[in-house]
XYZ file of C-alpha atoms in Angstrom:
599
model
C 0.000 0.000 0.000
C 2.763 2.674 0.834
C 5.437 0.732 -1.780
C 5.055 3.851 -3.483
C 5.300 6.633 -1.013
C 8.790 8.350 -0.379
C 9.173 10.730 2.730
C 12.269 12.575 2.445
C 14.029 16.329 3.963
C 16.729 18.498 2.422
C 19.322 19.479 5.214
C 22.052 21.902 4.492
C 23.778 25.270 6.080
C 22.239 28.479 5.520
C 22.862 29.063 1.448
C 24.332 26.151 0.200
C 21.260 25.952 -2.198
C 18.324 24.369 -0.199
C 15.601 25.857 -1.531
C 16.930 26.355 -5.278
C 17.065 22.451 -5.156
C 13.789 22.192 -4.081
C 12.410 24.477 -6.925
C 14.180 22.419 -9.228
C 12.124 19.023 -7.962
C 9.136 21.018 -8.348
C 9.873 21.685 -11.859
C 11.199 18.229 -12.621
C 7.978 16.411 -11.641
C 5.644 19.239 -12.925
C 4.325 19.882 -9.720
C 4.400 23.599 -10.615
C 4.349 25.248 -14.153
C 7.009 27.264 -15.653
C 4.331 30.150 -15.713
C 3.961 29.690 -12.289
C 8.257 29.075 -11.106
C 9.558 31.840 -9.427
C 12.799 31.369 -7.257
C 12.167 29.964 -3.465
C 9.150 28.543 -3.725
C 8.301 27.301 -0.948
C 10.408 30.370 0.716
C 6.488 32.698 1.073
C 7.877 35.445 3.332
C 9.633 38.304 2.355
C 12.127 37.966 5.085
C 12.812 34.427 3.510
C 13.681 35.450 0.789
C 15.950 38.621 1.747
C 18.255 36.684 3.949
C 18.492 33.228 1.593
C 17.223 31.173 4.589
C 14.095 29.035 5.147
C 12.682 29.981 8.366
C 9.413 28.135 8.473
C 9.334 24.398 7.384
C 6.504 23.945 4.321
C 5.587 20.399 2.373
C 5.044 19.650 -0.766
C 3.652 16.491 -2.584
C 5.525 15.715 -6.011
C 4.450 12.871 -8.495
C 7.317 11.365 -10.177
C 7.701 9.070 -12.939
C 11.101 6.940 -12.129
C 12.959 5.087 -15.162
C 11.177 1.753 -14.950
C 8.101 3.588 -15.270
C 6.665 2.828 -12.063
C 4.629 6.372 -10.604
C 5.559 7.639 -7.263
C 4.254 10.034 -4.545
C 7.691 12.344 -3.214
C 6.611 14.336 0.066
C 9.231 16.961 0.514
C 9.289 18.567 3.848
C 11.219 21.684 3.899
C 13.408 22.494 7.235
C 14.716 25.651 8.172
C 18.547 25.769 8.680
C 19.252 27.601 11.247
C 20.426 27.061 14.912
C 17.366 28.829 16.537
C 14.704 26.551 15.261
C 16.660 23.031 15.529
C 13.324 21.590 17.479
C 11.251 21.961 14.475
C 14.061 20.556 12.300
C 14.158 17.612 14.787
C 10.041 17.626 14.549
C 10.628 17.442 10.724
C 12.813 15.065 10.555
C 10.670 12.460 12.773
C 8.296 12.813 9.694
C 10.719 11.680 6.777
C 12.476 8.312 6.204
C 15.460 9.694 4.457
C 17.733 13.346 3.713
C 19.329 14.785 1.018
C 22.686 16.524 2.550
C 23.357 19.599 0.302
C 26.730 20.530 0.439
C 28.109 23.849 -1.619
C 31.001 22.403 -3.437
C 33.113 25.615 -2.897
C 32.357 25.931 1.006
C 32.608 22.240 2.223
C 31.088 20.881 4.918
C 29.826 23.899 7.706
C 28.753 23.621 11.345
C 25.197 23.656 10.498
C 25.436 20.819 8.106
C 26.685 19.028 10.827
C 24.278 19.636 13.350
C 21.470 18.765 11.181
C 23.165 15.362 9.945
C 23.701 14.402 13.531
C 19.984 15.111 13.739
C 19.151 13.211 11.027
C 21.225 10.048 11.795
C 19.607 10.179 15.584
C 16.307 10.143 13.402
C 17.635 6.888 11.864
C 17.214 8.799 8.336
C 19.151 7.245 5.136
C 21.677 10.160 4.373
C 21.512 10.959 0.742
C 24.594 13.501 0.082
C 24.765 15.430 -3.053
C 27.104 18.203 -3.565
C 26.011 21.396 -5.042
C 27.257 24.222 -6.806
C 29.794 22.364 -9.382
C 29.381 25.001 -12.319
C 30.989 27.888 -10.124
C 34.738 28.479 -10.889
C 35.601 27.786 -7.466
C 34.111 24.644 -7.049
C 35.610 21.662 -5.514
C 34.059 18.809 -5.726
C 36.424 16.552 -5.559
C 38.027 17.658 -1.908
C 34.262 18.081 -0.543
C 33.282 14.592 -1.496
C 36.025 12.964 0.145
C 35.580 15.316 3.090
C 31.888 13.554 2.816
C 33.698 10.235 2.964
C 35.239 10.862 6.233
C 32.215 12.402 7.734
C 29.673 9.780 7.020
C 31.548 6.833 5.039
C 29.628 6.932 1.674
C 31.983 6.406 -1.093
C 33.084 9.966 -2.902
C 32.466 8.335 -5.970
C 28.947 7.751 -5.500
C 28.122 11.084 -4.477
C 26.223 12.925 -7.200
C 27.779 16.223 -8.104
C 24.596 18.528 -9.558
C 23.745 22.237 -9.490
C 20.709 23.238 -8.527
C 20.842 26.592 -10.293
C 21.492 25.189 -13.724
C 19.376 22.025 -13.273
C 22.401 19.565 -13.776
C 22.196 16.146 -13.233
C 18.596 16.652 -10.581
C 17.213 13.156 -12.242
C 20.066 11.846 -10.361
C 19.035 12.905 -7.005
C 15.565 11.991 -7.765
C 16.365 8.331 -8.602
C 18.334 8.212 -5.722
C 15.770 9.093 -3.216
C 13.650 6.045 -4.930
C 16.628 3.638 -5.077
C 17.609 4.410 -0.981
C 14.796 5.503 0.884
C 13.014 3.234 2.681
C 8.974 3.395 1.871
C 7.043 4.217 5.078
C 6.555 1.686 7.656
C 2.894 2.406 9.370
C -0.074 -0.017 9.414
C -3.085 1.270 7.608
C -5.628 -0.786 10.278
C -3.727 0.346 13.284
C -5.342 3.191 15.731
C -4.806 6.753 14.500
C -1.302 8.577 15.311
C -0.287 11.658 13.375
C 2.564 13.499 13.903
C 2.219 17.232 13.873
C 5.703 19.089 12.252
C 4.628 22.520 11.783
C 1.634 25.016 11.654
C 0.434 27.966 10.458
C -2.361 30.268 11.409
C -5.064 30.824 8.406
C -7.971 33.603 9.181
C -10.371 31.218 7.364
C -9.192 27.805 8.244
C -7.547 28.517 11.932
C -4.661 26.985 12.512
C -3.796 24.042 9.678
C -1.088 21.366 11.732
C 1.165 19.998 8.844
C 0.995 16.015 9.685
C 2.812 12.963 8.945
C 0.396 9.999 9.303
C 1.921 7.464 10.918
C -0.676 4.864 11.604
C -4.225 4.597 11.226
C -5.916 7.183 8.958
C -7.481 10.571 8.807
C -10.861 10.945 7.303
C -12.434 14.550 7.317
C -15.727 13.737 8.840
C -14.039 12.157 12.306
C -13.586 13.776 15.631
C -9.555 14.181 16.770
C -7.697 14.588 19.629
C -4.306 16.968 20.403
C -2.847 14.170 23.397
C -0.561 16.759 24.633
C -3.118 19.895 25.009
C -5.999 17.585 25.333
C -8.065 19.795 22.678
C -10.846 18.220 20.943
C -11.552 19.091 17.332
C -13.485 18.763 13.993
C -11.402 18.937 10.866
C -12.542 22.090 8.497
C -10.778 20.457 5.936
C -8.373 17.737 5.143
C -5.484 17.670 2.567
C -2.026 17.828 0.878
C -0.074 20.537 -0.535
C 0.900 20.476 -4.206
C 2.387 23.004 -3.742
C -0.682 25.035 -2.747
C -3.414 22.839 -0.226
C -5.227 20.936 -1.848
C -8.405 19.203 -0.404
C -8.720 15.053 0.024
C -11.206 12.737 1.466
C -8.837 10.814 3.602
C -5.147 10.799 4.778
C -3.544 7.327 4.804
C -0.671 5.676 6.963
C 2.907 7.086 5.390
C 1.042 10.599 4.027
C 2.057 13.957 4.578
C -0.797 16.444 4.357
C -2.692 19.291 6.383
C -5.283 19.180 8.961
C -7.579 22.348 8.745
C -8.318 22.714 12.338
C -10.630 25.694 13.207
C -8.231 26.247 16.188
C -7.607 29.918 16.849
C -4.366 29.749 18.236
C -1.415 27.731 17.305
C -0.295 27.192 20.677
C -3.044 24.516 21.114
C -1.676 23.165 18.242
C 1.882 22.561 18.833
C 4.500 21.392 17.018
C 5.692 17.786 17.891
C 2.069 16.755 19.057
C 0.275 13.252 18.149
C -3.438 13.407 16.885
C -5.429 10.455 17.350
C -9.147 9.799 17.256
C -11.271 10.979 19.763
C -13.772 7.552 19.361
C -10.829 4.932 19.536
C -7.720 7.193 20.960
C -3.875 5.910 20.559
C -2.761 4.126 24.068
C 0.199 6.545 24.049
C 1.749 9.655 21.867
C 4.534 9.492 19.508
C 7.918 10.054 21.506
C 10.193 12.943 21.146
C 7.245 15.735 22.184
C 8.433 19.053 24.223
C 7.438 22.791 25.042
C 9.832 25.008 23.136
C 11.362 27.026 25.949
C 12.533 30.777 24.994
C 15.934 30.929 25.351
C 16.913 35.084 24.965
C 14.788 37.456 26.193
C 14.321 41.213 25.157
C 12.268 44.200 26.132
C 10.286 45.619 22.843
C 9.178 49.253 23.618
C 7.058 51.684 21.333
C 9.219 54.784 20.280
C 5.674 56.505 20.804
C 3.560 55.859 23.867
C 0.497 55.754 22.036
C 1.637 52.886 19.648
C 1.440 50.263 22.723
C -1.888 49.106 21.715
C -0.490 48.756 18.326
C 2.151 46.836 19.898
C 0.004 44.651 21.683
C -2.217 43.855 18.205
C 1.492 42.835 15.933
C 2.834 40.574 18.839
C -1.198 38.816 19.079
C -0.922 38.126 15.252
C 2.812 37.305 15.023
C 2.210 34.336 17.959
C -0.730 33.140 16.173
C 1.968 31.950 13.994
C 4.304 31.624 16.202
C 3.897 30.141 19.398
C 7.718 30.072 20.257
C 6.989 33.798 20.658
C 6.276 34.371 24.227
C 5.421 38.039 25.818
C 4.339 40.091 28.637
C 3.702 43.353 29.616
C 6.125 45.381 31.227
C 7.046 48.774 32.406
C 10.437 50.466 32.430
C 10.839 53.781 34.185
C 12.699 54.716 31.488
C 10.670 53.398 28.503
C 7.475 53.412 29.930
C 4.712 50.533 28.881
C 6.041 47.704 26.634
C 6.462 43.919 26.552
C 9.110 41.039 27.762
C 9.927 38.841 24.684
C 11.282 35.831 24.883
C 13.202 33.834 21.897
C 14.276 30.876 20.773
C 17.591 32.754 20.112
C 19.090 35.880 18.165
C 18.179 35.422 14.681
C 14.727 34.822 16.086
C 14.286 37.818 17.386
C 16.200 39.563 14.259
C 13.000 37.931 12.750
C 10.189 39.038 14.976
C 11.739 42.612 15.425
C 12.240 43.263 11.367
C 8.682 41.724 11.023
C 6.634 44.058 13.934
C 8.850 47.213 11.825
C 8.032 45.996 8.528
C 4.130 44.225 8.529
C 2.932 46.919 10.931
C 4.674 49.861 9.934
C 5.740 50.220 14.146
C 8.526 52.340 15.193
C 10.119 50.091 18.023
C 12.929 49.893 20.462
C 14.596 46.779 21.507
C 16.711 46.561 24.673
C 19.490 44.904 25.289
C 18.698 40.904 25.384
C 19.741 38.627 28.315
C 19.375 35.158 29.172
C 17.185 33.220 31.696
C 18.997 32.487 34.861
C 17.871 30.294 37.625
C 18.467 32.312 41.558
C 18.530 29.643 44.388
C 17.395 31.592 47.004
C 18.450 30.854 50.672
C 15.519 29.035 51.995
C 16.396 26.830 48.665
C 13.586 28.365 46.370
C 14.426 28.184 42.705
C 13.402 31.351 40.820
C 13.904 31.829 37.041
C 14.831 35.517 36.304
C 14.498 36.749 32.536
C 15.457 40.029 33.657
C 18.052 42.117 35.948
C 15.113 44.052 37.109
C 13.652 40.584 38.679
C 16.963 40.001 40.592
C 16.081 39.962 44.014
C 18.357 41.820 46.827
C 21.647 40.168 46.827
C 21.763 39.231 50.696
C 18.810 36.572 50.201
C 20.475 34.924 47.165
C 22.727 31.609 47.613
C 23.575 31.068 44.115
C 22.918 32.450 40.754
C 23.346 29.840 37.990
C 23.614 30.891 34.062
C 23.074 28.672 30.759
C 25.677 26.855 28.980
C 25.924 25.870 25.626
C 28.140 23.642 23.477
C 29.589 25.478 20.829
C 30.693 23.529 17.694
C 32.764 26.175 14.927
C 34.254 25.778 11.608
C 36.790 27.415 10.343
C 39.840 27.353 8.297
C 43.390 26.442 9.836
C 44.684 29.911 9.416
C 42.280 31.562 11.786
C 42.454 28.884 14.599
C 44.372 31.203 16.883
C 41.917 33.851 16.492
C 39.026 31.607 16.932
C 41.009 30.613 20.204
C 41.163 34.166 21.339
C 37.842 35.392 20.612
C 36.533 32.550 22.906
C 38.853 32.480 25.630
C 37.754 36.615 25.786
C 34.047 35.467 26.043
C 34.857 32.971 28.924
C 34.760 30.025 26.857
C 36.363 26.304 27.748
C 38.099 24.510 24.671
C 36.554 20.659 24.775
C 37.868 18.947 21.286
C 38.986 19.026 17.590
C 39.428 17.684 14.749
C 40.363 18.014 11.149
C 38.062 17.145 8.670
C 40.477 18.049 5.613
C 43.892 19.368 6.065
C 42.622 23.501 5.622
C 39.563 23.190 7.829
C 39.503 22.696 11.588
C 36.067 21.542 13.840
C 36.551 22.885 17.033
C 34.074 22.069 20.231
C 34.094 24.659 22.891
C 30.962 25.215 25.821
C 30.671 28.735 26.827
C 28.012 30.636 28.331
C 24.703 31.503 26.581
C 24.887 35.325 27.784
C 28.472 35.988 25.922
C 27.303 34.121 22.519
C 23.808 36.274 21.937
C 25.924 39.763 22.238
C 27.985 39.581 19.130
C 29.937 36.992 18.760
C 28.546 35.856 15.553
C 29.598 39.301 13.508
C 32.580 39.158 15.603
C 33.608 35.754 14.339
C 32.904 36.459 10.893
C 34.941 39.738 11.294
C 38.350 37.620 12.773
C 37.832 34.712 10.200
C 36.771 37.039 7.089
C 33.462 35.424 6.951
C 34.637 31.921 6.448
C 33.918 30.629 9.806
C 30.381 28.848 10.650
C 28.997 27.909 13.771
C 25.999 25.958 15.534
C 25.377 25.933 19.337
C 23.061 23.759 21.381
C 22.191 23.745 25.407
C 24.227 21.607 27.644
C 22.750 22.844 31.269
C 22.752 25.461 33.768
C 25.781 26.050 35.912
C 26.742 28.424 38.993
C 28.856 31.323 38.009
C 29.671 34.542 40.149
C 27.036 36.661 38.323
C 26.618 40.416 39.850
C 23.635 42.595 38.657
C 25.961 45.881 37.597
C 23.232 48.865 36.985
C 23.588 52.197 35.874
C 22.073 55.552 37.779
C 22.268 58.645 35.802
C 21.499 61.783 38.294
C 21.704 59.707 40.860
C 18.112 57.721 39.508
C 18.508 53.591 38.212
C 17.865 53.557 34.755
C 16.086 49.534 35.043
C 16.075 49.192 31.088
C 20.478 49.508 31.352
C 20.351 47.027 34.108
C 22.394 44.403 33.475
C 23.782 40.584 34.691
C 27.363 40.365 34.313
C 29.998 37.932 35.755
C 31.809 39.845 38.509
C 35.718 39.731 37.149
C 33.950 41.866 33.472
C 31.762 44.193 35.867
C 34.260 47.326 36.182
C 35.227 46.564 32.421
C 31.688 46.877 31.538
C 30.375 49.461 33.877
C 33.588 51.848 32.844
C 32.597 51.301 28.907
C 29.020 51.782 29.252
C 29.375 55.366 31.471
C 32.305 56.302 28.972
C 29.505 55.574 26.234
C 26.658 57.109 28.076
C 28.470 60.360 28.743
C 29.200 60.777 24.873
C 25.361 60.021 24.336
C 23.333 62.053 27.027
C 23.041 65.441 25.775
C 24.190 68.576 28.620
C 21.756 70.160 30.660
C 21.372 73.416 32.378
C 23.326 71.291 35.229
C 25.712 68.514 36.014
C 24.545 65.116 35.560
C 26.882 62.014 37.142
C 26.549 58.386 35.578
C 27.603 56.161 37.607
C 27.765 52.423 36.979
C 27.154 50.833 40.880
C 27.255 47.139 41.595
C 27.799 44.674 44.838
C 26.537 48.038 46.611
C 28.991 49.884 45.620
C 30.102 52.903 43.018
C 32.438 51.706 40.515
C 32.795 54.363 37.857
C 31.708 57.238 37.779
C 31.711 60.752 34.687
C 29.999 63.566 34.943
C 28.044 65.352 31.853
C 29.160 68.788 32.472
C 26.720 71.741 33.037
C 25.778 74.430 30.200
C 26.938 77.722 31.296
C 25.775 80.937 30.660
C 28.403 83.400 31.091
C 26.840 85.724 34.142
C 30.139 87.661 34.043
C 29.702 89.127 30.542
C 28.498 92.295 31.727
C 30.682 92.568 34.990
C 33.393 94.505 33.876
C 35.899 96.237 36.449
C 35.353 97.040 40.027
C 35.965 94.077 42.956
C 36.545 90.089 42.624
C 33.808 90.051 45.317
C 31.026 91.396 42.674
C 32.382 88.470 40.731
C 32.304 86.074 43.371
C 28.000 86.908 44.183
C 26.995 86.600 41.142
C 28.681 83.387 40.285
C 27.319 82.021 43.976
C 23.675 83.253 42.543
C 23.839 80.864 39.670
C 25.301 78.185 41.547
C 21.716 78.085 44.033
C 19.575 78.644 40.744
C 21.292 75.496 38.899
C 20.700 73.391 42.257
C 17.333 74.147 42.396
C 16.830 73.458 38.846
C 18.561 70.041 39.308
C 15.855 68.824 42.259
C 13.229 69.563 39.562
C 14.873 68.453 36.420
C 14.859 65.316 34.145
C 17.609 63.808 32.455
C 16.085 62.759 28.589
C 17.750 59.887 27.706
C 18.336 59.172 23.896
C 17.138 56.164 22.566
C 21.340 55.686 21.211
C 22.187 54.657 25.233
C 19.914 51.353 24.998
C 21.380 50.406 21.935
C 24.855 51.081 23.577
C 24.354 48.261 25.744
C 24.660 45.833 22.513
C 27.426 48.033 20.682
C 29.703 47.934 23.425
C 33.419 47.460 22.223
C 35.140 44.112 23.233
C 37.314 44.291 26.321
């Protein structure tokens, strides 16, 4: 029944040619017209598009005709490539029997490519490596497919050598994905199980779950059940995408398809969830299930006070897509009303913050992100903190204790002592290496979360000329001697320049960040002192000097005492005027926090 169903992913570092490879499939199995071909298809959003990266999975269902002229059904489920979203690659790959490694045959094999094969073989996928790229001058194919040999013991000479771009040699990949990938193994008469990989919110349809059927089968008129959330539901409408949805009567075991669900929020329908039938329910869920838990969190403010609402409306509509978007309200005496973000990482808020500017025209400032910390209080309560402003007083805390991640880079030989430096700087630990071809060097370090989400990527790139690569993933939380180091300007806290900092980089930081400020803050009619204060004590300190007036224009001649009054006169009237006054602070100092220059 499912001979003649194939279930297969494309996995491959951020522009290596992903999604040109899957436009040429399309087009090779006439699953879209030429009228109809653009570039990255199944890349819909703007943002997609602009930064060559797929950042939500998508499907697609491909008929091909193979050389013995048997018909078969391809389901292509699309992955995004990048560190941040490496649960719904793992979801993904749960739904496929088999991967097509995309390697660009001038970069080699990258730290991304990595991660997501080690994914992938976990999965138990059949690896299908092709190398990409080969009409470009600078293409290697030869060294890259014996680096491929090393890495996962296929024979370089079996690897097929195509380009994507030019549509070379793409029959090749497409027999191979017939030749070694497995047909689906699920039992038609079984109970229902469907594994959901992905959503997306539709104002018609509510939220449609992108399934994998893996036993049983889904019929439009039955009843399902979410087994995580418990939600109850009636399919709207039942399908597969081709590439656009198109409607079916039934799902069977080994499909890939949609499920319509009416819901109208995609947190009840999250990714990694089993659906079953409601009349005759699974005994238990498909393994591997999890909440996605935020890992960076930000504070996103309205420029103008009266946008908040707005605010509000653009982060309710970007979660109904995106329920790894978490937020709450929040007030900053600095900033006034706005909301706590959290994020799966970085480039994920890159992503939400370009897309609240951009969909909903919203003039926005972000603050500095930190990290989720865990505060063992000393009656042994565990509190997680997203924020400096949630650090309780320092006398009731035992230990503070900070995420760790394992840090896996890429780079060539040459810039290994940089590489060395740049992480020793950011308090990292070296763990192993290895060489997988004589110009390229994989190096493991763990280091903490807070000093990779504050450039370390652009500084990377900068030492290694953009050649480097890298891919992180959690490891746990450890104890560390973490001080909250905050700023007062006029002798007021400023909460939104708050910050967490390990103790031996507080004066660094504190003396950068006042240095900064007192370039930024503009003079007023008086002196204004930044000070940078942690551990209960003052540790740098500048003063923005006063504006002066020059009272002793018009005193010409007579005594030094004249002088001396009226000098004494202004003195009282700029001390009064500094109980009364209120330091503006540009919106520059937040973003200072993030430009800060290396120590």
């Amino acid at each position: 029944m499912n001979e003649s169903i194939r279930n297969f992913c494309i996995i491959a570092h951020i522009d290596h040619g992903k999604s040109t490879l899957a436009d040429r499939l399309l087009q090779m199995t006439d699953t879209i017209s030429d009228r109809d071909m653009m570039e990255q298809v199944l890349d819909n959003m703007d943002l997609e598009r602009e930064k060559g990266v797929t950042i939500k999975s998508s499907a697609v269902r491909m008929s091909y005709t193979a050389k013995d002229g048997s018909v078969y059904e391809l389901n292509l489920i699309d992955t995004p490539g990048h560190v941040d979203f490496s649960y719904e690659v793992s979801r993904a790959l749960e739904a496929c029997e088999g991967a097509i490694l995309v390697v660009d045959a001038t970069q080699g094999v990258e730290a991304q490519t990595l991660a997501n094969l080690y994914l992938a073989i976990e999965a138990g996928l059949i690896i299908i490596p092709v190398i990409n790229k080969i009409d470009l001058p600078s293409a290697q194919p030869e060294v890259v497919a014996q680096e491929l040999e090393n890495l996962i013991g296929i024979p370089a000479e079996d690897i097929p050598y195509i380009s994507a771009k030019e549509g070379l040699n793409i029959d090749m990949v497409l027999e191979a994905i017939i030749d070694k990938v497995p047909p689906p193994q699920g039992d038609g008469e079984e109970k229902l199980k469907a594994l959901i990989f992905d959503s997306h919110y539709d104002s018609y349809k509510g939220v449609v779950a992108y399934v994998r059927v893996v036993d049983g089968k889904v019929q439009s008129h039955q009843t399902l059940r979410l087994m995580a959330t418990k939600t109850e539901l009636k399919p709207v409408e039942i399908g597969v995408f081709s590439p656009g949805m198109v409607a079916q009567k039934e799902l069977l075991a080994g499909e890939v398809g949609y499920i319509a669900t009416g819901l109208k929020t995609v947190s009840e329908c999250r990714v990694g969830d089993t659906i079953t039938s409601q009349k005759e329910p699974a005994e238990k869920p498909l393994p591997g299930y999890q909440t996605v838990k935020p890992m960076v969190f930000a504070g996103i403010y309205p420029v103008d006070g009266e946008d908040f609402e707005d605010l509000r409306d653009a982060l309710e509509k970007l979660q109904l897509n995106d329920a790894s978007l978490v937020y709450e309200p929040e007030k900053s005496q600095a900033l006034n009303f706005g909301f706590r973000c959290g994020f799966l990482g970085l480039f994920h808020m890159e992503i939400i913050q370009e897309r609240i500017e951009r969909e909903y025209a919203l003039n926005i400032i972000v603050t500095a992100p930190s990290v989720a910390y865990e505060v063992i209080l000393n009656d042994q309560q565990l509190l997680m903190i997203d924020s400096p402003a949630q650090l309780p007083d320092v006398n009731s805390i035992q230990e503070i204790r900070e995420p760790w991640m394992e840090l896996q880079i890429f780079t060539p030989t040459e810039f290994y002592g940089t590489v060395m430096d740049l992480v020793r700087k950011r308090r990292g630990t070296f763990k192993e290496q290895n060489y997988p071809s004589p110009s390229r060097v994989h190096t493991i370090f763990e280091i903490p979360l807070s000093e990779l989400i504050v450039n370390f990527f652009d500084e990377l790139k900068s030492r290694t000329r953009g050649y480097a690569s890298m891919d992180y993933s959690f490891v746990e939380y450890r104890q560390g001697t973490l001080v909250k180091l905050e700023l007062l300007v006029g002798g007021e806290p400023v909460d939104a320049l708050a910050a967490i900092v390990h103790k031996d980089d507080s004066y660094h930081k504190g003396q950068a960040l006042v240095s900064k400020l007192k370039e930024l803050i503009p003079r007023q009619m008086y002196d204004v002192a930044i000070q940078a204060f942690t551990a209960g004590r003052v540790i740098s300190r500048a003063n923005v000097k006063a504006l002066r007036k020059d009272v002793l224009a018009k005193c010409y001649g007579g005594d030094i005492t004249r002088k001396k009054k009226l000098l004494e006169k202004q003195k009282k009237g700029k001390k009064r005027m500094k109980m009364v006054g209120n330091v503006e602070i540009p919106q520059e100092a937040f973003l200072a926090v993030l430009k800060l220059e290396d120590r």
